[in-house]
XYZ file of C-alpha atoms in Angstrom:
774
model
C 83.263 -85.416 74.764
C 82.494 -88.182 76.830
C 82.890 -88.001 80.667
C 82.731 -90.589 82.943
C 82.362 -91.552 86.671
C 81.123 -94.471 89.311
C 77.901 -93.922 90.277
C 77.838 -94.278 94.120
C 74.628 -95.914 95.203
C 73.269 -93.627 98.171
C 70.629 -95.311 100.061
C 68.148 -92.482 100.477
C 65.904 -93.807 103.087
C 67.388 -95.058 106.437
C 65.015 -96.736 108.616
C 64.135 -97.257 112.053
C 67.193 -95.170 113.393
C 66.517 -92.926 116.279
C 66.724 -89.327 115.511
C 70.405 -88.779 117.178
C 71.747 -91.340 115.036
C 70.392 -90.350 112.068
C 71.502 -87.172 112.429
C 74.884 -88.857 112.382
C 74.317 -90.715 109.107
C 74.457 -87.722 106.901
C 77.778 -86.908 106.185
C 79.046 -83.347 105.679
C 78.960 -82.364 101.980
C 76.013 -84.818 101.291
C 73.359 -84.013 98.599
C 70.215 -85.948 98.443
C 66.824 -85.886 96.318
C 63.445 -85.912 97.512
C 61.453 -86.473 94.377
C 58.037 -88.224 93.481
C 59.306 -91.576 92.479
C 55.629 -92.670 92.422
C 55.270 -91.277 89.009
C 56.768 -94.135 86.378
C 56.890 -93.548 82.809
C 58.612 -96.384 81.451
C 60.462 -99.758 82.132
C 63.261 -101.655 80.773
C 64.672 -105.244 81.691
C 68.318 -106.393 82.198
C 69.031 -109.995 83.019
C 69.699 -108.770 86.704
C 67.544 -105.736 87.174
C 64.412 -104.129 86.407
C 64.692 -100.097 85.875
C 61.967 -97.744 86.278
C 62.140 -94.508 84.843
C 60.209 -91.197 86.214
C 60.309 -87.745 84.943
C 63.064 -87.088 87.843
C 65.479 -89.951 88.079
C 65.568 -93.700 87.976
C 64.735 -96.530 90.237
C 65.710 -100.130 89.978
C 64.711 -103.741 91.601
C 67.650 -106.099 91.873
C 66.308 -109.729 90.571
C 68.297 -111.445 93.177
C 66.956 -110.018 96.279
C 64.148 -107.469 95.261
C 65.931 -104.543 96.739
C 65.412 -100.853 95.590
C 68.081 -98.429 94.485
C 67.606 -94.973 93.100
C 69.562 -93.089 90.524
C 69.361 -89.603 90.064
C 71.352 -86.557 89.573
C 72.640 -86.164 93.429
C 74.265 -89.900 92.739
C 75.307 -90.085 89.212
C 73.246 -89.616 86.821
C 74.064 -86.440 84.309
C 70.578 -84.616 84.329
C 67.039 -84.614 85.172
C 63.857 -84.751 83.124
C 64.083 -88.446 81.794
C 62.049 -89.252 79.106
C 62.979 -92.578 77.608
C 65.191 -95.807 78.967
C 66.145 -98.698 76.789
C 68.427 -101.713 77.426
C 70.714 -102.524 74.821
C 71.486 -106.194 75.108
C 74.728 -106.523 72.735
C 76.356 -103.935 74.880
C 74.522 -104.618 78.375
C 74.167 -100.856 78.558
C 71.230 -99.064 79.636
C 70.405 -96.130 77.404
C 68.831 -93.077 79.321
C 67.391 -89.929 77.634
C 66.623 -86.552 79.072
C 63.886 -84.082 77.784
C 66.976 -81.366 76.808
C 68.597 -84.581 74.582
C 71.250 -85.399 77.066
C 72.087 -88.930 76.976
C 73.792 -91.371 79.730
C 74.909 -94.705 78.701
C 75.083 -96.907 81.890
C 77.021 -100.180 82.247
C 78.283 -102.072 85.198
C 77.236 -98.689 87.452
C 79.384 -96.674 85.215
C 77.859 -93.668 83.412
C 78.983 -92.152 80.249
C 77.625 -88.989 79.027
C 76.895 -88.186 75.609
C 76.168 -84.423 75.742
C 76.607 -83.678 71.738
C 72.631 -83.477 70.911
C 72.280 -81.336 74.146
C 75.171 -78.698 73.038
C 74.139 -78.691 69.553
C 72.120 -75.954 68.365
C 68.956 -76.782 66.566
C 65.851 -74.707 66.121
C 63.235 -77.736 66.560
C 62.397 -79.481 69.599
C 65.476 -81.651 70.721
C 62.995 -84.346 73.202
C 64.133 -87.517 72.799
C 60.461 -89.968 72.665
C 62.027 -93.259 72.041
C 64.682 -95.419 71.922
C 65.150 -98.696 69.631
C 68.167 -100.595 70.090
C 69.539 -102.793 67.360
C 72.643 -104.616 67.453
C 75.400 -102.236 68.891
C 73.437 -99.405 68.035
C 70.594 -97.471 69.630
C 68.399 -95.221 67.698
C 67.032 -92.103 69.202
C 63.360 -90.785 68.005
C 63.851 -87.028 68.710
C 61.521 -83.848 67.988
C 63.950 -83.450 64.935
C 65.008 -86.285 63.193
C 66.918 -89.681 64.455
C 70.248 -89.918 66.144
C 71.801 -92.803 65.890
C 74.323 -93.883 68.841
C 77.143 -96.481 68.393
C 76.747 -97.989 71.973
C 79.990 -99.875 71.713
C 82.206 -97.049 70.639
C 80.432 -94.466 72.747
C 79.943 -91.879 70.078
C 77.186 -90.287 68.006
C 77.492 -92.287 64.721
C 74.985 -90.173 62.303
C 71.947 -88.119 62.364
C 69.087 -88.497 60.180
C 66.823 -85.715 58.887
C 63.912 -87.446 56.725
C 62.023 -84.251 55.898
C 61.910 -82.687 52.444
C 65.277 -81.207 52.000
C 66.457 -82.343 55.216
C 63.490 -80.723 56.942
C 63.238 -81.637 60.743
C 60.397 -83.843 61.530
C 59.206 -85.095 64.855
C 60.047 -88.636 65.247
C 57.712 -90.435 68.004
C 58.897 -94.067 67.396
C 61.267 -96.505 65.339
C 60.796 -100.195 64.283
C 63.148 -102.574 62.289
C 60.815 -104.665 60.312
C 62.093 -107.152 57.684
C 64.324 -105.210 55.171
C 63.358 -101.882 56.398
C 63.040 -99.242 58.438
C 59.984 -97.390 59.709
C 59.617 -94.382 61.423
C 56.347 -93.038 63.281
C 56.245 -89.221 62.245
C 53.964 -86.147 62.629
C 53.497 -86.718 58.709
C 52.390 -90.332 58.419
C 54.867 -92.997 58.295
C 58.674 -92.644 56.932
C 60.427 -95.776 55.796
C 63.735 -96.544 54.220
C 65.590 -99.674 53.130
C 68.312 -101.041 55.881
C 70.721 -101.571 53.112
C 70.660 -98.024 51.672
C 73.920 -96.480 51.325
C 73.508 -93.224 53.201
C 70.366 -93.225 56.125
C 71.455 -89.548 56.587
C 70.190 -88.601 52.889
C 66.589 -87.509 53.378
C 66.248 -88.597 49.624
C 66.357 -92.587 50.514
C 63.315 -92.066 53.049
C 59.648 -92.052 51.449
C 56.331 -91.509 52.924
C 54.454 -94.743 52.970
C 51.355 -94.111 50.799
C 50.065 -97.514 50.887
C 48.767 -96.162 54.579
C 45.203 -95.141 54.312
C 45.696 -92.202 56.449
C 49.284 -91.345 55.239
C 49.034 -87.746 56.425
C 48.198 -88.104 59.713
C 50.334 -88.360 63.265
C 51.600 -91.790 64.044
C 52.562 -91.941 67.618
C 53.828 -95.639 67.833
C 55.050 -98.531 65.283
C 55.487 -101.986 66.902
C 56.615 -105.244 65.260
C 54.164 -108.065 66.453
C 55.376 -111.419 65.125
C 55.336 -111.143 61.381
C 53.458 -108.176 60.983
C 53.862 -104.344 61.793
C 51.333 -102.296 63.804
C 50.944 -98.420 63.551
C 49.062 -96.312 66.246
C 47.015 -93.303 65.217
C 45.365 -91.139 68.328
C 42.738 -88.892 67.811
C 41.029 -86.836 71.027
C 40.174 -89.882 73.184
C 40.238 -92.422 70.672
C 43.112 -94.727 69.325
C 42.878 -96.565 65.802
C 45.555 -99.426 64.768
C 46.734 -100.931 61.582
C 48.301 -103.431 60.735
C 50.875 -104.045 58.136
C 51.361 -107.335 56.328
C 54.583 -106.323 53.991
C 51.997 -105.623 51.200
C 49.224 -103.702 52.777
C 48.040 -101.917 55.876
C 44.743 -102.812 57.177
C 42.636 -101.399 60.199
C 42.208 -103.611 63.462
C 40.766 -103.259 66.825
C 42.176 -104.049 70.093
C 39.622 -104.528 72.964
C 38.021 -100.804 72.227
C 38.916 -97.773 70.469
C 39.550 -96.084 73.458
C 43.129 -93.772 73.643
C 45.873 -96.055 74.335
C 48.717 -94.530 76.135
C 51.034 -97.111 74.890
C 51.966 -100.233 72.820
C 54.640 -102.338 73.721
C 55.778 -105.817 72.303
C 58.647 -107.930 74.382
C 58.734 -111.798 74.107
C 56.173 -111.938 71.471
C 53.384 -110.501 73.533
C 51.437 -107.279 73.011
C 50.620 -105.182 76.109
C 48.547 -101.837 75.902
C 47.882 -99.182 78.329
C 44.710 -96.918 77.849
C 43.409 -93.804 79.196
C 40.482 -95.578 81.131
C 42.604 -97.331 83.368
C 42.972 -100.942 81.702
C 45.772 -102.996 80.555
C 45.178 -105.932 77.829
C 47.947 -108.366 76.771
C 47.480 -110.224 73.319
C 49.590 -112.794 71.546
C 50.942 -112.092 68.083
C 47.694 -112.897 66.381
C 46.095 -110.021 68.490
C 44.189 -112.747 70.565
C 43.257 -111.089 73.972
C 45.108 -113.298 76.468
C 44.519 -111.519 79.771
C 43.260 -108.140 81.135
C 42.788 -106.224 84.368
C 41.074 -103.270 85.315
C 42.372 -102.763 88.802
C 45.135 -103.883 91.082
C 42.735 -105.386 93.782
C 42.361 -103.038 95.397
C 43.512 -100.019 93.577
C 42.807 -97.603 90.599
C 44.925 -97.942 87.314
C 46.497 -94.794 86.052
C 48.970 -96.458 83.871
C 51.168 -95.047 81.004
C 53.369 -97.747 79.897
C 53.593 -101.705 80.260
C 55.436 -104.549 79.240
C 56.213 -108.400 79.692
C 59.317 -109.454 80.917
C 61.096 -112.889 79.917
C 59.348 -114.967 82.793
C 55.788 -113.922 81.246
C 54.809 -111.090 83.942
C 53.993 -107.673 83.262
C 55.374 -104.615 84.760
C 53.023 -101.774 84.577
C 54.075 -97.685 85.090
C 51.703 -96.030 86.675
C 51.290 -92.278 87.463
C 50.413 -92.364 91.147
C 51.380 -96.103 92.222
C 54.903 -96.288 90.920
C 55.961 -99.623 89.279
C 53.504 -102.579 89.571
C 54.238 -106.393 88.920
C 51.552 -108.185 87.882
C 51.497 -112.190 87.432
C 51.140 -112.975 83.901
C 49.167 -115.821 84.797
C 46.850 -114.574 87.297
C 46.318 -110.838 87.322
C 44.801 -110.433 90.371
C 48.140 -110.960 91.859
C 50.278 -108.075 92.012
C 52.609 -106.138 94.033
C 53.498 -102.131 93.927
C 57.061 -100.957 94.116
C 56.869 -97.901 95.566
C 59.646 -95.861 96.353
C 59.275 -93.406 98.797
C 59.103 -89.527 98.125
C 56.884 -86.576 98.200
C 53.846 -86.235 95.576
C 54.874 -83.004 93.900
C 58.119 -81.691 92.193
C 57.267 -78.101 91.641
C 58.366 -76.324 94.825
C 56.597 -73.172 95.867
C 57.384 -73.310 99.408
C 59.570 -75.254 101.790
C 59.378 -74.912 105.519
C 59.722 -76.838 108.899
C 61.439 -77.313 111.970
C 64.477 -79.473 111.881
C 63.914 -82.813 110.407
C 60.233 -82.119 109.924
C 59.531 -80.693 106.601
C 56.266 -79.491 104.641
C 56.761 -78.694 100.727
C 54.218 -76.485 98.788
C 53.252 -75.986 95.358
C 51.675 -72.860 95.890
C 49.962 -71.569 92.765
C 49.215 -67.573 92.575
C 51.087 -65.148 90.557
C 53.258 -62.678 91.395
C 50.258 -60.055 91.923
C 48.733 -62.743 93.829
C 46.039 -63.597 91.453
C 44.596 -67.112 91.600
C 45.985 -70.070 89.486
C 43.840 -72.573 90.797
C 46.674 -75.022 91.951
C 45.444 -78.254 93.279
C 45.115 -78.944 97.119
C 48.603 -80.945 97.420
C 51.228 -81.220 99.468
C 53.990 -83.383 100.932
C 55.122 -83.992 104.834
C 58.465 -85.074 105.638
C 59.039 -86.575 109.040
C 60.677 -89.854 110.458
C 62.784 -89.815 107.080
C 59.408 -90.431 105.229
C 57.470 -88.552 102.790
C 53.986 -88.473 102.811
C 51.954 -87.118 100.053
C 48.592 -85.287 101.290
C 46.223 -84.305 98.940
C 42.004 -84.244 98.530
C 41.842 -88.070 97.719
C 43.064 -88.996 101.040
C 41.924 -86.090 102.720
C 38.051 -85.431 101.743
C 38.280 -81.805 103.377
C 40.857 -80.661 100.701
C 38.202 -81.428 98.086
C 37.274 -77.903 97.601
C 40.530 -75.907 98.512
C 42.861 -74.411 96.281
C 46.175 -72.449 96.376
C 47.806 -73.406 99.331
C 50.533 -70.845 99.661
C 52.201 -70.852 103.255
C 52.242 -72.706 106.214
C 53.819 -72.958 109.557
C 54.703 -76.238 112.036
C 54.149 -75.733 115.583
C 57.513 -75.749 117.275
C 56.065 -77.491 120.510
C 53.966 -79.889 118.853
C 55.512 -80.706 115.654
C 52.951 -83.136 114.647
C 50.428 -79.970 114.203
C 50.847 -77.591 111.184
C 48.834 -74.629 110.257
C 48.598 -73.491 106.438
C 47.119 -70.773 104.714
C 44.811 -71.137 101.309
C 44.423 -67.802 99.034
C 40.893 -68.529 98.756
C 39.681 -70.900 101.388
C 41.259 -69.862 104.356
C 43.299 -71.358 107.077
C 43.762 -75.151 107.508
C 44.858 -77.289 110.345
C 47.331 -80.475 109.522
C 47.214 -82.770 112.501
C 49.579 -85.740 111.573
C 48.681 -86.330 107.655
C 45.041 -85.670 108.345
C 43.217 -82.167 107.877
C 41.067 -81.670 111.074
C 39.547 -78.150 110.384
C 39.240 -75.479 107.766
C 38.890 -72.004 109.132
C 37.087 -69.336 106.814
C 35.008 -66.263 107.063
C 32.274 -68.494 107.951
C 33.276 -69.983 111.407
C 35.830 -67.398 112.507
C 36.674 -63.952 112.433
C 38.708 -64.329 109.238
C 36.950 -62.174 106.946
C 36.173 -63.075 103.300
C 35.926 -60.870 100.179
C 33.001 -60.088 97.994
C 33.267 -63.054 96.127
C 33.509 -64.982 99.227
C 37.169 -65.886 98.913
C 39.166 -65.967 102.444
C 42.490 -65.243 101.204
C 45.206 -66.214 103.756
C 48.967 -65.134 102.499
C 51.049 -65.432 105.602
C 51.219 -67.550 108.953
C 53.680 -67.501 111.807
C 53.692 -68.669 115.428
C 55.105 -66.539 118.456
C 56.930 -67.771 121.534
C 53.437 -67.941 123.318
C 51.938 -70.555 120.551
C 49.700 -67.638 119.355
C 49.287 -67.911 115.655
C 49.152 -65.052 113.437
C 47.384 -64.724 110.464
C 47.998 -62.472 106.890
C 44.218 -62.091 106.007
C 43.778 -59.964 102.914
C 40.148 -60.136 102.618
C 38.255 -57.479 104.509
C 38.569 -54.794 106.894
C 41.173 -55.837 109.345
C 44.637 -57.549 107.816
C 45.858 -59.354 110.811
C 44.146 -61.866 112.887
C 45.641 -64.227 115.675
C 44.420 -67.372 117.305
C 45.464 -68.184 120.791
C 46.326 -71.853 122.366
C 42.781 -71.665 123.883
C 40.977 -70.688 120.435
C 40.483 -67.459 121.262
C 40.336 -64.933 118.182
C 41.497 -61.343 117.613
C 41.441 -59.253 114.550
C 43.721 -56.166 114.276
C 43.197 -53.152 111.996
C 46.450 -52.050 109.885
C 44.653 -48.680 108.804
C 45.732 -46.731 106.535
C 46.898 -50.142 104.963
C 43.915 -52.562 105.258
C 43.165 -52.734 101.721
C 46.743 -53.657 100.734
C 47.226 -57.681 99.678
C 49.608 -58.789 102.827
C 51.231 -62.403 102.011
C 54.304 -63.561 103.922
C 54.403 -62.822 107.685
C 57.609 -63.259 110.100
C 57.892 -62.272 113.515
C 61.124 -61.004 115.027
C 63.036 -61.412 118.305
C 61.277 -58.057 119.334
C 57.928 -59.755 119.160
C 57.022 -57.514 115.955
C 55.297 -58.569 112.983
C 56.709 -58.321 109.451
C 54.061 -58.451 106.813
C 55.179 -58.517 102.652
C 52.953 -56.414 100.619
C 53.441 -58.244 97.219
C 51.240 -55.673 95.121
C 52.872 -52.487 96.595
C 56.694 -53.503 97.217
C 56.789 -52.564 100.808
C 56.930 -54.083 103.861
C 54.636 -53.839 107.146
C 55.783 -53.948 110.537
C 53.202 -54.207 113.389
C 53.928 -54.244 117.315
C 50.863 -55.632 119.687
C 53.166 -54.433 122.637
C 52.471 -57.580 124.226
C 48.956 -57.363 124.843
C 46.546 -59.143 122.380
C 43.069 -57.840 123.970
C 44.192 -54.121 123.765
C 44.629 -53.189 120.406
C 44.811 -49.138 121.514
C 48.799 -49.123 122.061
C 49.435 -51.207 118.926
C 51.815 -49.319 116.343
C 52.145 -50.108 112.681
C 54.661 -48.852 110.160
C 55.089 -48.798 106.386
C 58.670 -49.520 105.373
C 59.971 -48.180 102.225
C 62.427 -50.773 100.679
C 64.128 -48.106 98.448
C 64.431 -45.487 101.078
C 68.344 -43.991 101.046
C 69.318 -47.196 98.893
C 71.743 -46.966 95.569
C 69.616 -49.582 93.644
C 65.608 -49.502 93.645
C 63.794 -52.654 93.536
C 60.428 -53.349 92.076
C 59.634 -56.451 93.779
C 59.983 -58.071 97.499
C 60.374 -61.973 97.729
C 60.952 -62.138 101.509
C 62.846 -61.669 104.398
C 64.456 -63.297 107.567
C 66.262 -62.159 110.639
C 69.709 -63.288 111.341
C 71.377 -64.233 114.528
C 72.633 -60.486 115.095
C 68.908 -59.656 115.004
C 69.256 -57.828 111.604
C 66.235 -58.324 109.078
C 67.717 -59.285 105.599
C 65.608 -58.683 102.719
C 65.654 -60.932 99.240
C 64.650 -58.494 96.250
C 64.255 -58.679 92.259
C 67.727 -56.396 92.645
C 69.627 -58.179 95.471
C 69.667 -58.149 99.420
C 68.906 -55.234 101.582
C 69.415 -55.511 105.331
C 67.333 -53.215 108.499
C 70.072 -53.307 111.060
C 68.916 -52.219 114.593
C 65.228 -53.115 114.261
C 64.572 -52.857 117.594
C 64.546 -49.125 117.121
C 62.312 -49.328 114.002
C 59.303 -47.828 115.636
C 61.387 -44.839 117.113
C 63.155 -43.954 114.111
C 61.089 -41.568 111.660
C 62.054 -43.291 108.402
C 63.579 -46.353 108.692
C 65.916 -47.132 106.127
C 67.699 -50.531 104.795
C 71.380 -50.744 103.993
C 72.906 -52.227 100.898
C 76.092 -54.326 101.634
C 79.095 -53.162 99.581
C 81.054 -56.068 97.691
C 84.011 -56.136 95.392
C 83.642 -58.026 91.889
C 86.025 -58.151 89.462
C 87.418 -54.801 90.952
C 84.353 -53.007 90.593
C 82.511 -52.181 94.108
C 78.878 -52.976 93.873
C 75.854 -53.907 95.729
C 75.317 -57.314 96.963
C 73.608 -59.452 94.399
C 72.725 -56.097 92.419
C 71.992 -58.078 89.398
C 70.407 -60.937 90.898
C 66.550 -61.808 91.324
C 67.003 -63.030 94.998
C 64.280 -65.450 95.620
C 65.076 -66.830 99.056
C 67.719 -66.477 102.147
C 68.156 -68.650 105.154
C 70.437 -68.254 107.994
C 72.614 -71.359 109.226
C 73.847 -72.047 112.840
C 77.311 -69.845 112.049
C 74.867 -66.480 110.681
C 76.229 -67.642 107.335
C 73.560 -66.780 104.617
C 72.227 -69.673 102.297
C 70.662 -67.538 99.010
C 68.624 -68.732 96.354
C 68.464 -66.820 93.021
C 66.118 -66.873 90.162
C 68.908 -67.926 87.724
C 71.958 -67.841 89.183
C 71.439 -71.022 91.686
C 72.647 -71.154 95.060
C 74.970 -69.241 97.184
C 76.916 -69.401 100.383
C 77.823 -65.808 101.948
C 79.669 -64.692 105.142
C 77.549 -63.436 108.094
C 78.184 -60.108 107.000
C 77.316 -60.663 103.465
C 81.000 -59.405 102.061
C 82.256 -62.823 101.273
C 81.249 -65.537 99.078
C 81.891 -69.187 100.612
C 80.172 -71.351 97.802
C 78.268 -71.048 94.652
C 76.109 -74.313 93.604
C 74.546 -74.377 90.041
C 72.984 -77.165 87.839
C 76.172 -77.316 86.089
C 78.677 -77.826 88.970
C 76.643 -79.965 91.400
C 73.715 -81.944 91.769
C 71.247 -79.115 92.099
C 68.270 -80.026 89.192
C 67.969 -76.253 88.431
C 69.097 -72.779 88.907
C 66.001 -71.575 89.633
C 65.712 -71.714 93.487
C 62.364 -71.089 94.754
C 62.433 -71.731 98.360
C 64.874 -72.475 101.240
C 64.705 -74.419 104.715
C 67.340 -75.290 107.195
C 67.214 -78.243 109.490
C 69.303 -76.383 112.267
C 69.911 -79.326 114.506
C 71.830 -81.258 111.736
C 72.951 -78.625 109.077
C 70.705 -80.000 106.352
C 69.628 -77.323 104.108
C 66.232 -77.942 101.981
C 66.397 -76.544 98.562
C 63.222 -76.202 96.314
C 63.249 -75.827 92.734
C 60.914 -76.068 89.957
C 62.182 -79.427 89.048
C 62.047 -81.180 92.384
C 63.375 -80.732 96.037
C 67.415 -81.414 96.944
C 68.618 -81.122 100.266
C 72.381 -80.428 100.827
C 74.148 -81.391 104.446
C 76.117 -78.127 105.596
C 78.819 -77.715 108.074
C 76.900 -75.692 110.186
C 74.366 -76.109 113.031
C 72.703 -73.910 115.810
C 75.183 -74.160 118.899
C 74.131 -74.756 122.543
C 74.532 -72.572 125.442
C 76.241 -75.347 127.191
C 77.485 -78.637 125.958
C 76.176 -81.741 127.017
C 78.894 -84.628 126.417
C 76.644 -87.479 125.727
C 75.008 -85.409 122.639
C 78.218 -84.411 121.214
C 78.336 -86.487 118.031
C 80.980 -87.216 115.328
C 80.376 -88.752 111.971
C 81.618 -91.027 110.637
C 83.168 -93.009 113.480
C 85.328 -94.909 113.377
C 86.999 -93.525 110.142
C 87.817 -96.326 107.745
C 90.492 -96.447 105.155
C 88.431 -95.812 102.210
C 86.689 -92.368 103.744
C 88.186 -89.115 102.560
C 85.270 -86.916 103.177
C 84.687 -84.481 105.939
C 84.371 -85.489 109.729
C 81.703 -83.646 111.203
C 81.363 -82.916 115.241
C 78.168 -81.480 116.217
C 76.484 -80.504 119.489
C 78.950 -78.150 120.505
C 78.704 -74.608 122.181
C 78.464 -71.780 119.633
C 81.722 -71.018 117.992
C 83.486 -73.372 120.142
C 87.375 -73.759 119.938
C 88.133 -77.497 119.308
C 91.699 -78.858 119.325
C 92.238 -82.747 118.227
C 95.232 -84.335 120.113
C 96.157 -88.008 119.453
C 96.251 -90.460 122.225
C 99.729 -88.935 123.681
C 98.514 -85.350 123.954
C 100.299 -84.166 120.815
C 97.680 -81.586 119.069
C 97.183 -82.906 115.428
C 94.516 -80.174 114.318
C 92.632 -77.118 115.639
C 89.506 -74.818 114.501
C 86.416 -72.853 115.366
C 83.189 -74.313 114.956
C 80.749 -73.386 112.627
C 78.091 -72.594 115.098
C 77.518 -75.929 116.827
C 79.306 -77.981 114.607
C 83.169 -78.479 113.555
C 84.733 -80.303 110.735
C 87.823 -82.316 109.994
C 89.440 -83.554 106.969
C 91.177 -86.347 109.188
C 94.648 -84.506 108.417
C 97.068 -82.921 110.461
C 98.900 -79.732 110.053
C 101.275 -81.146 107.336
C 98.241 -81.973 105.546
C 99.032 -85.438 105.871
C 96.394 -88.317 106.957
C 97.019 -89.006 110.585
C 98.009 -92.608 111.754
C 95.447 -95.318 112.855
C 94.810 -94.431 116.502
C 92.221 -93.305 119.047
C 91.989 -89.194 118.665
C 90.555 -86.917 121.488
C 88.530 -84.029 120.712
C 88.419 -80.709 123.137
C 86.221 -78.330 123.219
C 86.384 -74.844 124.911
C 83.692 -72.136 125.070
C 84.572 -68.140 125.157
C 85.217 -68.568 128.904
C 88.172 -70.716 128.072
C 86.956 -73.921 129.971
C 88.357 -77.150 128.146
C 87.088 -80.405 128.279
C 87.360 -83.729 126.145
C 83.880 -84.068 124.392
C 84.305 -87.237 122.212
C 86.998 -89.612 120.663
C 87.459 -90.849 117.421
C 88.720 -93.808 115.961
C 91.070 -93.801 112.767
C 91.726 -97.064 110.903
C 94.079 -96.140 108.310
């Protein structure tokens, strides 16, 4: 089945806007992606554009004005995980293939999706490795064979299974040479005559036995002038052979180091290699140019090709898409599209529009996985990747698993490493690393300083879960005084996450013991004698026993919601937790298909975040993202990878920008955000800070109109200029939304509309105006 829809090009990055105007520019219901577009794997040229493919999506440069635009699942593509792209000039169509064998055809900014291969059950790899265009057809080199797409008709024409008895065979590349079709396979080179009556019949295919290493893996075949070039790769070396129509002969190009790619366009060959060089050749394999640096900048190229002007486009793992002057290779330009440097999200956290994402890298028992010390910071609508290459102090660090941004100085952040201690980040630079040698933090017997959780209280004291010694809980004051607290008899427990509730109690997660510790310092840091500690049994008095706790969050009513591998449990009346002998959580009962069950009883809940209306956004391990009511009894929305732009149904972390309602959603395949319709309300309304977007509302706009900056759950009335009431609603926290229609579900007429707000005291006043242009 073919589906089609118009791509709406969303300009993700908005520059030079104030924070207030930025909030106004993000409509309710808007999705946007935050992906590492600096990792480019392939490039394709059309008459008007250069397209760059990344494993996450595409971006393209317009030749006319050199502008850069992005395409992803958030604004038009059908999937994630791009593996190959190719321009079919006969049909003016870009063919885009994904690792799950999904295919998009893009023509005139319209996407046609071909999901036939994706939906087909094939007991072999369905990965699409390369695409070859010839006339109206696109030939896909797949992990099981070749699929031929009729691009004009937008349908699958046929499938070739070329192994003996139609066995599946991994095809790495395809090339048309003279009267034959050549396939690069894991069992040498397969070939058949183009004129064969039925290329889907495996018997018309044969192994080219004239090739001297006919049973080995071939990774590329390229037509170079009147010759054919085959590429074999062994370890760190590449071996190249040239076919003249009669026999194959070895050839050496520059060196035999492993070639990452060979590509021929406009009768010129360009190669990339694992030693960071790019070399160009003519059709007689004479070298016509090379470069080893971007002057400055180290080359880490995966692919390169010539364009029609004779210039070279290089796909780089770290530098994005690089243009290089074909006549003067010292002249180059990096087309970098802003984004984070990571995609496998362990943790996303932040304050309003300041966010940080981490890759983490420990297992469920908090054993080290030796993850690289890399993370990304989002500020002023820009992502900056931070790693050991631009921060030498990170060089010996690993497994960064937690963090907190200072609410009084959002330029400052603290991160925890499971093994290397506490990291201070000022802006985009690491300034200090604290461990067992230069602080009261403790290290274990092998010298690891394990920090599993950090949190900051209202007095700017930094609380640290330090699972390496005799005292599990540490605190660092704003004036650099350190204190340690015993959690006896629980000091031997591994402690990961830490949260501070409205009572000042510290909640600590025990990932290896399926429990929660609550600590009360009674407001005196220097006197631990009056402190209290309590171990909570998460399964006490509940109907469903959980085996693993993923996290917790306090809602606006003061209740603590706990995410487990078997749904959600809630601790109510937590101010009495130390005066209650055995505090027990409660399950929330909901009705599902006529049956009463516990909330998310059959889901592994990985994350919970509370929005400004006290609703809960719930991330799960395999069922996507849910929005539930404040009390948890009603499902308000359910987003999955199949019904929304979500990259994956495996949600790993959530964080809310409470100022504008943008929800940041971490997955194993990238970071996504969604503009919700709720924000935190104000205690008192400030008319100058009430914002409405869009405003004016133009004839082609059919989305929600958001009015934020309101008092909590304000009563909103919208009237025409004559005072006639056209709409009324209650704000979600500090935001009200309106679809621009009256009580009769008709779009209102052109004119100025007044927005009145009243709080719980009944005080009503005009807070803003809206201009409709119909």
